[in-house]
Coordinates of C-alpha atoms and ligand atoms in Angstrom, one line a residue:
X181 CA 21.0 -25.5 -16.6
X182 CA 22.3 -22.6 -13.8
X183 CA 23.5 -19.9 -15.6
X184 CA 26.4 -17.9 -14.1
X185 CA 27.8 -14.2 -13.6
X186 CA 31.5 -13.7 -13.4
X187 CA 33.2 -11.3 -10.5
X188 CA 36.6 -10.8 -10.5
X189 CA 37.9 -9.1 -7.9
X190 CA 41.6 -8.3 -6.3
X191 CA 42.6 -10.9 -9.1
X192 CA 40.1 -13.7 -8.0
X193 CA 37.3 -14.9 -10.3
X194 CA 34.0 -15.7 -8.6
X195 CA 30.8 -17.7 -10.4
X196 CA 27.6 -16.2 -9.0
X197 CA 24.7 -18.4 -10.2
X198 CA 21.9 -16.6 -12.1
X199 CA 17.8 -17.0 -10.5
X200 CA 15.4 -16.6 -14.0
X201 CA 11.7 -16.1 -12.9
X202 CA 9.0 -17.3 -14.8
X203 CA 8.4 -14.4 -17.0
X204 CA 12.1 -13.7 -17.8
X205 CA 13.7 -11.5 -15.2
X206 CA 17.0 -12.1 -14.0
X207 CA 18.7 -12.0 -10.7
X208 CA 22.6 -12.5 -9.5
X209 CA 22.1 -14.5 -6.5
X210 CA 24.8 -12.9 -3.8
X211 CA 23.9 -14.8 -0.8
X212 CA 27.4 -16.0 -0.4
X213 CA 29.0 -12.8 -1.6
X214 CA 30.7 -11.8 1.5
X215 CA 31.8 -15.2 3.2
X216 CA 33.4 -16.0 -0.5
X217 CA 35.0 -12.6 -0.9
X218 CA 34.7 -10.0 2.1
X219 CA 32.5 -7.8 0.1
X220 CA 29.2 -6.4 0.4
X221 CA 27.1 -4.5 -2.0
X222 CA 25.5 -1.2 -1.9
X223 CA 21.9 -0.2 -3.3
X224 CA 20.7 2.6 -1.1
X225 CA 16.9 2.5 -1.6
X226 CA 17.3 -1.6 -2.7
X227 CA 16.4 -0.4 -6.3
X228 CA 18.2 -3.0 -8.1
X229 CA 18.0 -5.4 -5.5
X230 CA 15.4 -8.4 -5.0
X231 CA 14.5 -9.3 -1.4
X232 CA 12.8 -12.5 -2.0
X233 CA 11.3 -14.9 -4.6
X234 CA 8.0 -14.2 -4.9
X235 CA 4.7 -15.9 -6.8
X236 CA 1.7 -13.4 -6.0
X237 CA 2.5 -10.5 -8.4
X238 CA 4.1 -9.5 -11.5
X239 CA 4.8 -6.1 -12.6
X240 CA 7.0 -4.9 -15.7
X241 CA 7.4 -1.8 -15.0
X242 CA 8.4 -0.8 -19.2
X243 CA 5.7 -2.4 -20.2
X244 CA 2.7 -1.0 -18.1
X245 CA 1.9 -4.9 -16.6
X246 CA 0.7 -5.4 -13.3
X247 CA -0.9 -9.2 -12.6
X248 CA -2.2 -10.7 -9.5
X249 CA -1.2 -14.6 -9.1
X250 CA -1.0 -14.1 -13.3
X251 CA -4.3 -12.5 -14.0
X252 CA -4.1 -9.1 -15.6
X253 CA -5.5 -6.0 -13.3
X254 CA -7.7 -4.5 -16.3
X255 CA -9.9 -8.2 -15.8
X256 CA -9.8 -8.2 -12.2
X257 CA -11.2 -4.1 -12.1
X258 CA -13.5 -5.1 -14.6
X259 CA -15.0 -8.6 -13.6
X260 CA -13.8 -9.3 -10.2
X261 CA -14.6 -8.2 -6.6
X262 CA -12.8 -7.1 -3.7
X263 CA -13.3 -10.1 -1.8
X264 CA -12.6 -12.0 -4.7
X265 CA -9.6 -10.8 -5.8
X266 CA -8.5 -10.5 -1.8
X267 CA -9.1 -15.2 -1.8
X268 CA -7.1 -15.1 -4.9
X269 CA -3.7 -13.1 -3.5
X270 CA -4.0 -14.8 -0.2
X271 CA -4.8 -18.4 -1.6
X272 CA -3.3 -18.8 -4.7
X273 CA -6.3 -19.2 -6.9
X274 CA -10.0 -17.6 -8.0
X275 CA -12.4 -18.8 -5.2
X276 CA -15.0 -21.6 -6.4
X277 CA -19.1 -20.3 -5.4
X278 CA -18.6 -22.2 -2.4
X279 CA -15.0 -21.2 -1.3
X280 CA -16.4 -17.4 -1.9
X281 CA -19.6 -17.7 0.1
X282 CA -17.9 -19.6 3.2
X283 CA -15.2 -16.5 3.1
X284 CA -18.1 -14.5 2.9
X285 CA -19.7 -15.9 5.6
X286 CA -16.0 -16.0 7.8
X287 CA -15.7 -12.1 7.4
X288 CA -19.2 -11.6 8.6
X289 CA -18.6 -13.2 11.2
X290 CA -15.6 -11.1 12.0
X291 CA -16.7 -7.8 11.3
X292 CA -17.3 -6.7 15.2
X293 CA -14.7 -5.4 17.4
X294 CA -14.3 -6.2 21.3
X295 CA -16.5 -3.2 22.5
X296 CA -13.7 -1.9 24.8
X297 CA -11.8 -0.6 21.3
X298 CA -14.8 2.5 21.2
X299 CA -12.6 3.3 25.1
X300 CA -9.8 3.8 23.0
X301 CA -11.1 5.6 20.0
X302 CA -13.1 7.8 22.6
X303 CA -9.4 8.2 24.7
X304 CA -7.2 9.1 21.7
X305 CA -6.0 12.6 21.1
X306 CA -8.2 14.1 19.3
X307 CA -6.4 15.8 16.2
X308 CA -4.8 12.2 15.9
X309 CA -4.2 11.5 11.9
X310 CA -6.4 8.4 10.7
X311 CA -3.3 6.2 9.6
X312 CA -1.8 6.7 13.3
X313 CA -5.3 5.5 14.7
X314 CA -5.8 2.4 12.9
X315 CA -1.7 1.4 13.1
X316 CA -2.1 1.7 16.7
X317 CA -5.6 -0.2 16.9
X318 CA -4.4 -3.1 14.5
X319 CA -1.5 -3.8 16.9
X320 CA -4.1 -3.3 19.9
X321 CA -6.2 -6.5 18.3
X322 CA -3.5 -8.7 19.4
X323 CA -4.3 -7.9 22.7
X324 CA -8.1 -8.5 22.4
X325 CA -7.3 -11.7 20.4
X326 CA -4.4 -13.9 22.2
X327 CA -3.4 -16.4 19.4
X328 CA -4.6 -20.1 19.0
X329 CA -2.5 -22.9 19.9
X330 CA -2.7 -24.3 16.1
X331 CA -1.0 -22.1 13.7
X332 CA -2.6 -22.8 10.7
X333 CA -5.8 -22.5 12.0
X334 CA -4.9 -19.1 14.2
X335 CA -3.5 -17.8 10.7
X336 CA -6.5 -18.5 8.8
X337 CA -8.9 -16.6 11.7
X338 CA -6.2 -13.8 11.9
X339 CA -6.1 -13.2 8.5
X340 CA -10.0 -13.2 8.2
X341 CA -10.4 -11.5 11.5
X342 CA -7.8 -8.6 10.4
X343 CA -9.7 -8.1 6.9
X344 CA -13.0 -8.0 8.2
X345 CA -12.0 -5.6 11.1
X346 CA -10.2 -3.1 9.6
X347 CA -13.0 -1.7 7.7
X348 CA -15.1 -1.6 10.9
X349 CA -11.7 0.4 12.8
X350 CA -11.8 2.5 9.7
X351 CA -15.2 3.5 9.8
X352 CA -15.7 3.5 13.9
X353 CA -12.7 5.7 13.5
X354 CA -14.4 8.2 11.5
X355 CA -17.5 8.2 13.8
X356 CA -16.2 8.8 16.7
X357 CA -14.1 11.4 15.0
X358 CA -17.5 13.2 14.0
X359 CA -18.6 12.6 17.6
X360 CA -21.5 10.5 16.0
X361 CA -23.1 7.2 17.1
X362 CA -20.9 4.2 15.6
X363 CA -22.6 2.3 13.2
X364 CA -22.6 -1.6 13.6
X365 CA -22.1 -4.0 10.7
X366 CA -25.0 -5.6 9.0
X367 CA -24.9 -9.6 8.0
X368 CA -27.1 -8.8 4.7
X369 CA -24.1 -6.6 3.1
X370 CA -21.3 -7.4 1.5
X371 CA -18.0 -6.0 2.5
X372 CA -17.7 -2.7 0.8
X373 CA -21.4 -1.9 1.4
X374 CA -21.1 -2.7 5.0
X375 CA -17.8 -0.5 5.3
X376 CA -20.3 2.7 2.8
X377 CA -23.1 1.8 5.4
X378 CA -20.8 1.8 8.4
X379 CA -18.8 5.1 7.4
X380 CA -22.8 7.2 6.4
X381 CA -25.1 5.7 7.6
X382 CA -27.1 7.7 10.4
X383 CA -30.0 8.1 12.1
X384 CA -31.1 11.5 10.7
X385 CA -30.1 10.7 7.2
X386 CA -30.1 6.5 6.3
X387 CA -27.4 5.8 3.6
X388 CA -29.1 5.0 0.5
X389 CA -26.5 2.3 -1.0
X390 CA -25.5 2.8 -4.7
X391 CA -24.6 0.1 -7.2
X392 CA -22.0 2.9 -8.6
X393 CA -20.4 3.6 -5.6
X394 CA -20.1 0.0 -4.5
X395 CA -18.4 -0.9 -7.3
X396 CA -16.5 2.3 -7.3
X397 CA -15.6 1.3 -4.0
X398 CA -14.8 -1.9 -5.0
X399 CA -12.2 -1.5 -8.0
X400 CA -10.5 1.1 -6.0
X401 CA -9.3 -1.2 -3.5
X402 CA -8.7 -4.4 -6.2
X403 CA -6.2 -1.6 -7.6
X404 CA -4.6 -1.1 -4.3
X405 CA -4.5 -5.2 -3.2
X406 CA -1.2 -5.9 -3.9
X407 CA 2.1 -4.4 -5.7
X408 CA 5.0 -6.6 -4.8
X409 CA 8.0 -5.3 -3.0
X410 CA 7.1 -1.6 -2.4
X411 CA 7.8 0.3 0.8
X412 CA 5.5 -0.8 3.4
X413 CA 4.9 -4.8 1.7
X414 CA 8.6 -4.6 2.6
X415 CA 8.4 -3.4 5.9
X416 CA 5.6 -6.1 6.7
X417 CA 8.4 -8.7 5.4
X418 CA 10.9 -7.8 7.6
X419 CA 9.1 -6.7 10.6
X420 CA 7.5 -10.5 10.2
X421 CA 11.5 -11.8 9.8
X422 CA 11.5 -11.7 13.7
X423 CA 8.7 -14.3 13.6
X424 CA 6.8 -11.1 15.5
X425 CA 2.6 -11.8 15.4
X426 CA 0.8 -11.2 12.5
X427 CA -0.7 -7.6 14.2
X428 CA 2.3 -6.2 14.2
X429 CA 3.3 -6.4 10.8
X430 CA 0.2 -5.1 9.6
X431 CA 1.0 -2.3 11.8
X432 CA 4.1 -1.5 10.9
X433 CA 3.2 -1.9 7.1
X434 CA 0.2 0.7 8.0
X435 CA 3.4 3.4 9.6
X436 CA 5.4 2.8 6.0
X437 CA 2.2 3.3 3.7
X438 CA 1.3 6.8 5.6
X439 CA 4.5 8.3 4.5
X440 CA 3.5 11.0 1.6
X441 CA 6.2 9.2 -0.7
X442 CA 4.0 6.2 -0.7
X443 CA 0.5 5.7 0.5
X444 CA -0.1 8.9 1.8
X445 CA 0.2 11.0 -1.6
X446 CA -3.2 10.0 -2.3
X447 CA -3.9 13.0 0.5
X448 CA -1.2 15.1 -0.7
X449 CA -2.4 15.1 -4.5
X450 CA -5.7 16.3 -3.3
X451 CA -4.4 19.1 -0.9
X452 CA -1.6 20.1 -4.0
X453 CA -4.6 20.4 -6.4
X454 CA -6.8 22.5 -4.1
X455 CA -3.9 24.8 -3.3
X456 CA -3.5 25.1 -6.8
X457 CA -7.2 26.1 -7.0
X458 CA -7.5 28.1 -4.2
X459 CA -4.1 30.1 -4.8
X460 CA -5.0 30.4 -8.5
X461 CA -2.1 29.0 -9.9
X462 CA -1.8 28.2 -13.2
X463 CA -0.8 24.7 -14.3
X464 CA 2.0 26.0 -16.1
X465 CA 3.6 27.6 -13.0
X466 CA 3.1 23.9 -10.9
X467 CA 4.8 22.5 -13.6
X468 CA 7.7 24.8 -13.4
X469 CA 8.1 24.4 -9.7
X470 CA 8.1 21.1 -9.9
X471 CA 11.1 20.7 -12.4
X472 CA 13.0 23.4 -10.7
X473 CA 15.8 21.5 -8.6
X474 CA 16.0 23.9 -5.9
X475 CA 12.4 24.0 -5.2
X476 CA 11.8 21.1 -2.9
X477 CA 7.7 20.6 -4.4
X478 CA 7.5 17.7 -6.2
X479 CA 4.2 16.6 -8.6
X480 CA 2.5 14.8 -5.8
X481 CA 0.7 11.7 -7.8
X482 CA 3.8 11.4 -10.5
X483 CA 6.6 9.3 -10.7
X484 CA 7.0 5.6 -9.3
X485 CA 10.3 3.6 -8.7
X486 CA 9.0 0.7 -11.3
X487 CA 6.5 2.4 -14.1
X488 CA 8.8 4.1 -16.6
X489 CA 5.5 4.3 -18.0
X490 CA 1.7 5.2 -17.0
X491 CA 0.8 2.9 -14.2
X492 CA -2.2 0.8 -15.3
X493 CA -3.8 1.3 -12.5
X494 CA -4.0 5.2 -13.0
X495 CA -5.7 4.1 -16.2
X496 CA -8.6 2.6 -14.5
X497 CA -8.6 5.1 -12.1
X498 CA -8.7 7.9 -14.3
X499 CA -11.7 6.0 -16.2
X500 CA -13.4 5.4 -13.1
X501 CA -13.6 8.8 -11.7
X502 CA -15.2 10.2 -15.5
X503 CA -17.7 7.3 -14.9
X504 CA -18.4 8.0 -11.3
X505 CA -18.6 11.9 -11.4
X506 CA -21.3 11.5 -14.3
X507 CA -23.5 8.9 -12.7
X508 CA -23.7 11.0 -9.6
X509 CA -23.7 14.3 -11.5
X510 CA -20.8 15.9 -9.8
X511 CA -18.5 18.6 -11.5
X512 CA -15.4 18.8 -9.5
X513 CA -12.8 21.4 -10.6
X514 CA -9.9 19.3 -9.4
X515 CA -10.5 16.6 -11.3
X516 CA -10.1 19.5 -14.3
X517 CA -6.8 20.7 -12.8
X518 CA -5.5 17.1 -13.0
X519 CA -6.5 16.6 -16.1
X520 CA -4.9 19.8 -17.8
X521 CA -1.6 18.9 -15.3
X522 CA -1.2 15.5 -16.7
X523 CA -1.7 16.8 -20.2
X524 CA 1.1 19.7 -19.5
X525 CA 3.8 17.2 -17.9
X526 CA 3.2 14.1 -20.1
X527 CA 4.0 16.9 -22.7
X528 CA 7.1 18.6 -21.2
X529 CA 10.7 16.8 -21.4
X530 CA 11.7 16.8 -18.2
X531 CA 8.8 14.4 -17.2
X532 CA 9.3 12.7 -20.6
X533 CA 13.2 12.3 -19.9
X534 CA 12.4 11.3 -16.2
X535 CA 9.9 8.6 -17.2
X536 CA 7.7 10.4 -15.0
X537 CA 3.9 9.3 -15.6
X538 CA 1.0 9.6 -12.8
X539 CA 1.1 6.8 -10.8
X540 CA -2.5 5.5 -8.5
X541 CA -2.4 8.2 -6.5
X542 CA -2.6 10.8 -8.7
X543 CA -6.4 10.1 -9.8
X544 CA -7.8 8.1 -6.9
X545 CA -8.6 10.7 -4.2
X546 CA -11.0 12.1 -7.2
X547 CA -13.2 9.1 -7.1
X548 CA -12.7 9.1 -2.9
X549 CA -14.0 12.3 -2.3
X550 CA -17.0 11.4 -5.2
X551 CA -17.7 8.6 -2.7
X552 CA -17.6 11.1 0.5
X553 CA -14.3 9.9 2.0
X554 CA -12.6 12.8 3.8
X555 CA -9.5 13.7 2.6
X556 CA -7.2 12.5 5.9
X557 CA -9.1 9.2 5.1
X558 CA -7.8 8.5 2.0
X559 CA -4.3 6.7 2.9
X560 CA -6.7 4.2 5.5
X561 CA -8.6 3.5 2.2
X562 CA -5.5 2.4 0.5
X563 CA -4.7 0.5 3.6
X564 CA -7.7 -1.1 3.5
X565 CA -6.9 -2.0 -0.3
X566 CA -3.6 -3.5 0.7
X567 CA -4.0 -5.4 3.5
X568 CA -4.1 -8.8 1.6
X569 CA -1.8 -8.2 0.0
X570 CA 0.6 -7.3 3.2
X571 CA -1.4 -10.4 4.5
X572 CA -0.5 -12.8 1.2
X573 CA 3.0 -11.7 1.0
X574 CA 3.9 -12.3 5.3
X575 CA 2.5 -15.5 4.6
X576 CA 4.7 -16.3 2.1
X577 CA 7.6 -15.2 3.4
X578 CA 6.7 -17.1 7.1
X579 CA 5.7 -20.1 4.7
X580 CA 9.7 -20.0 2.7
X581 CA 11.6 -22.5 4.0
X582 CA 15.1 -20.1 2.8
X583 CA 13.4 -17.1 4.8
X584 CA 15.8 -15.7 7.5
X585 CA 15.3 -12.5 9.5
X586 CA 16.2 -10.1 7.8
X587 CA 19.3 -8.3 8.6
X588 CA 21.0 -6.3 6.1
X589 CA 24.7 -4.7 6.4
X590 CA 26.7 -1.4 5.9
X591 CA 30.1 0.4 5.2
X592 CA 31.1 1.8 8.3
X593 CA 32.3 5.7 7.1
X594 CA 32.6 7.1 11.0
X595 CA 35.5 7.9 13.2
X596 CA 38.4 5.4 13.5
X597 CA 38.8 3.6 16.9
X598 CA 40.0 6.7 19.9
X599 CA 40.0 6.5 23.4
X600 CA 37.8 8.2 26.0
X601 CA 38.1 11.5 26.9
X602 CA 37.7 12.2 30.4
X603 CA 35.6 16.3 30.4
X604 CA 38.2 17.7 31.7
X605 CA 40.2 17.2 28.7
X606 CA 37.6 17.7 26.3
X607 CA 38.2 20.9 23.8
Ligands
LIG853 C1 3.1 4.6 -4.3 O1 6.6 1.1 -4.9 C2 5.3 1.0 -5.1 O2 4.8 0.1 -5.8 C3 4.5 2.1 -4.5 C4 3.0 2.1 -4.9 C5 2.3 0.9 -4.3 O3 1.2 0.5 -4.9 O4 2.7 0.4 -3.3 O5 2.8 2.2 -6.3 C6 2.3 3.3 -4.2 O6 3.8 4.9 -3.3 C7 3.1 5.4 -5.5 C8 4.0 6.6 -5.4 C9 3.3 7.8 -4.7 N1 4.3 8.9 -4.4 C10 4.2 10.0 -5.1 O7 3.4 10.3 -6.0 C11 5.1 11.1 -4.6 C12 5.8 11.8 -5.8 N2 6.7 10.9 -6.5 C13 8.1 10.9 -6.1 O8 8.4 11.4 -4.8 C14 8.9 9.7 -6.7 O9 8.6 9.7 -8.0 C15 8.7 8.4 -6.0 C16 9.0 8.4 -4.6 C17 7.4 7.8 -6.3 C18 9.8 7.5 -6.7 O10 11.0 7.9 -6.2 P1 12.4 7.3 -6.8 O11 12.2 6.1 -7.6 O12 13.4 7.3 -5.7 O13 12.9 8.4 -7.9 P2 13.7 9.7 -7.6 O14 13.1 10.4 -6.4 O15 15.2 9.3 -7.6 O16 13.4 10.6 -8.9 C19 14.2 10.4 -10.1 C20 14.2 11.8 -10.7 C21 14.8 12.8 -9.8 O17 15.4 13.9 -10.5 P3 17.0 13.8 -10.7 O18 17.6 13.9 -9.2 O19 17.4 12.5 -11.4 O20 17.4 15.0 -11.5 O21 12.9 12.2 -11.1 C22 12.6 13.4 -10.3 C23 13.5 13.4 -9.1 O22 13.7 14.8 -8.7 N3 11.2 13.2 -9.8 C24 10.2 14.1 -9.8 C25 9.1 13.5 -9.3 N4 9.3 12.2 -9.1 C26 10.7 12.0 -9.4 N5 10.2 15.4 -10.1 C27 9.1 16.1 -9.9 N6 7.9 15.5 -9.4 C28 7.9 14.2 -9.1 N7 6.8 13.7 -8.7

């Protein structure tokens, strides 16, 4: 039975039906707000406002609970593999052996890129950031890879082709950047230990593959697969709401993620904590910056517009990276610094007040620079991550038969009409 929420307004009553989802949360559905009453809302930054109906993931952001397609992210980190948990955003379900070694096979398969892409790694500017590379080369695939006449098969190759592929961009990117030969992909390893092998691998010093770091490598990115409606998931939905190709979201979802709000504080947690180290700082003093209103530094890592309490994914991060740095006996001092700043702001009301807990990014570029990533790397690794996600939440969105391009509105707060003034008569 529809439940509904009563507007009254200029002495007219309005029933706006209610949406429940399946685990309890409730929407006002406005779609025919304005052509019933004139008015719009307003939700700068779309904080209390759903875009869509959605079935890949749940988060509650009180309760700490993040779910892929309704498995919990503690089982997938701890049972699961990348490409695993990758079949199971984009398809719906856990893949059977089969299912998992035929998608296996399909992203082998894929992993090369066109030759001519090295011309434009080898032509692009030189201090170029990562994230502005691999945007620009995603978009460049569509013109290496004209699409198929039948959809549903040219989706199903896309969406392998652009998995597969961006680890090899990634990697050729980083090459090339070193001035070093590019290192192919190899059919006898799986995805992350072709992407380890591809990144260090060289002829002067072979890559010696590590069950840690594989699986390191490997939880990271299940962590970073999906997380609903954030900033650049969003930007993939409605940059794919002009029925634009499959590339070009993906690109444009890469451009939201690199802002340091979002994907790229992974980089900027790193460079706060080694500026914190190399300028001596005490934690006490970051702390104190970062509450003081007229100081624009923030806690880079803390704070998220959903978790009013510790992400869970920080949780497994934070695990991961005292598992990692033991196995490979390394003593990093910034994974000290975050330890002892964590310990100072969970403590401290005005992160307690704020809800302000670390978020993924405030751990994860610890366990990234254990694995050898450099630093202007990291937000390509959380790319990599959340690709199927971008790629299972465009497909459901191209796939909703209420999907529309999206189009939101504004209050107008500029000048009233006024005529042209000819220049002469300007003041
Ligand atoms: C990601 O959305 C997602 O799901 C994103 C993500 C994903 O997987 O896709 O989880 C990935 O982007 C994680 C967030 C990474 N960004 C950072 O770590 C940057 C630092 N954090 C902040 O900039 C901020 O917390 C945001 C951007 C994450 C959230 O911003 P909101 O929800 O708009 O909150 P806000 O800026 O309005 O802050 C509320 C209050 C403010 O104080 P008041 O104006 O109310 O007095 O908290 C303060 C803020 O000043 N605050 C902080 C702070 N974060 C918020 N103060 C100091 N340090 C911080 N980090």
């Amino acid at each position: 039975m529809t439940e509904y929420a009563t507007l009254t307004l200029e002495g007219k009553t309005y029933q706006l039906p209610v949406i429940t989802g399946t685990e309890g949360e409730k929407a006002i559905d406005i779609s025919k707000l304005r052509q019933d009453t004139g008015y719009i809302t307003m939700d700068i930054g779309f904080a209390n406002t759903g875009s869509c109906k959605s079935d890949i993931t749940f988060m509650d952001g009180e309760k700490g609970v993040l779910r892929y397609r309704g498995i919990p992210i503690e089982q997938l980190a701890e049972h699961s593999s990348f490409r695993e948990v990758t079949y199971l955003l984009i398809n719906g379900d856990l893949p059977t052996k089969k299912q998992l070694n035929r998608f296996s096979v399909l992203l082998n398969d894929q992993s090369l890129v066109h030759e001519d892409m090295q011309l434009f790694f080898q032509h692009y500017p030189r201090l170029s950031h990562p994230m502005g590379i691999l945007s620009s080369m995603v978009t460049a695939l569509k013109g290496f890879y004209p699409y198929l006449e039948d959809l549903e098969e040219e989706v199903n190759i896309t969406v392998t082709r652009l998995i597969s592929k961006i680890r090899t961009l990634a990697a050729m990117s980083y090459k090339i950047s070193l001035g070093h030969k590019v290192v192919y992909p190899r059919p006898d390893l799986t995805y992350c230990e072709n992407f380890l092998n591809m990144m260090f691998d060289s002829p002067v010093r072979p890559y010696k593959i590590e069950r840690e770091v594989v699986k390191a490598l490997s939880i990271f990115l299940i962590l970073h697969a999906d997380h609903e409606q954030n900033c650049s998931t969003s930007a993939v939905r409605v940059v794919g709401s002009g029925r634009v190709n499959l590339y070009a979201a993906i690109s444009a979802g890469i451009a939201a993620l690199w802002g340091r709000l979002h994907g790229g504080a992974n980089q900027a947690v790193i460079e706060m904590l080694e500026g914190i180290l190399k300028e001596g700082l005490t934690v006490e003093k970051v702390v104190e910056k970062a509450k003081d209103k007229n100081d624009p530094f923030r806690l880079m890592g803390f704070g998220h517009r959903v978790y009013k309490t510790y992400d869970p994914r920080a949780k497994i991060m934070k695990a991961m990276c005292d598992r990692l740095l033991a196995k490979l006996h390394i003593d990093d001092p910034l994974l000290d610094i975050a330890n002892e700043l964590e310990e100072i702001a969970l403590s401290d009301d005005y992160f307690i007040e704020k809800n302000l807990y670390p978020n993924i990014d405030f751990y994860s570029g610890i366990v990234l620079r254990a694995i050898g990533i450099p630093t202007n790397m990291f937000t390509v690794m959380f790319a990599i991550g959340r690709l199927p996600g971008w790629i299972s939440q465009w497909r459901e969105s191209v796939d909703d038969p209420e999907w529309r391009i999206s189009r939101p509105r504004q209050i107008y707060i500029g000048p009233t009409e006024r005529n042209y003034l000819p220049v002469e008569e300007r003041r």
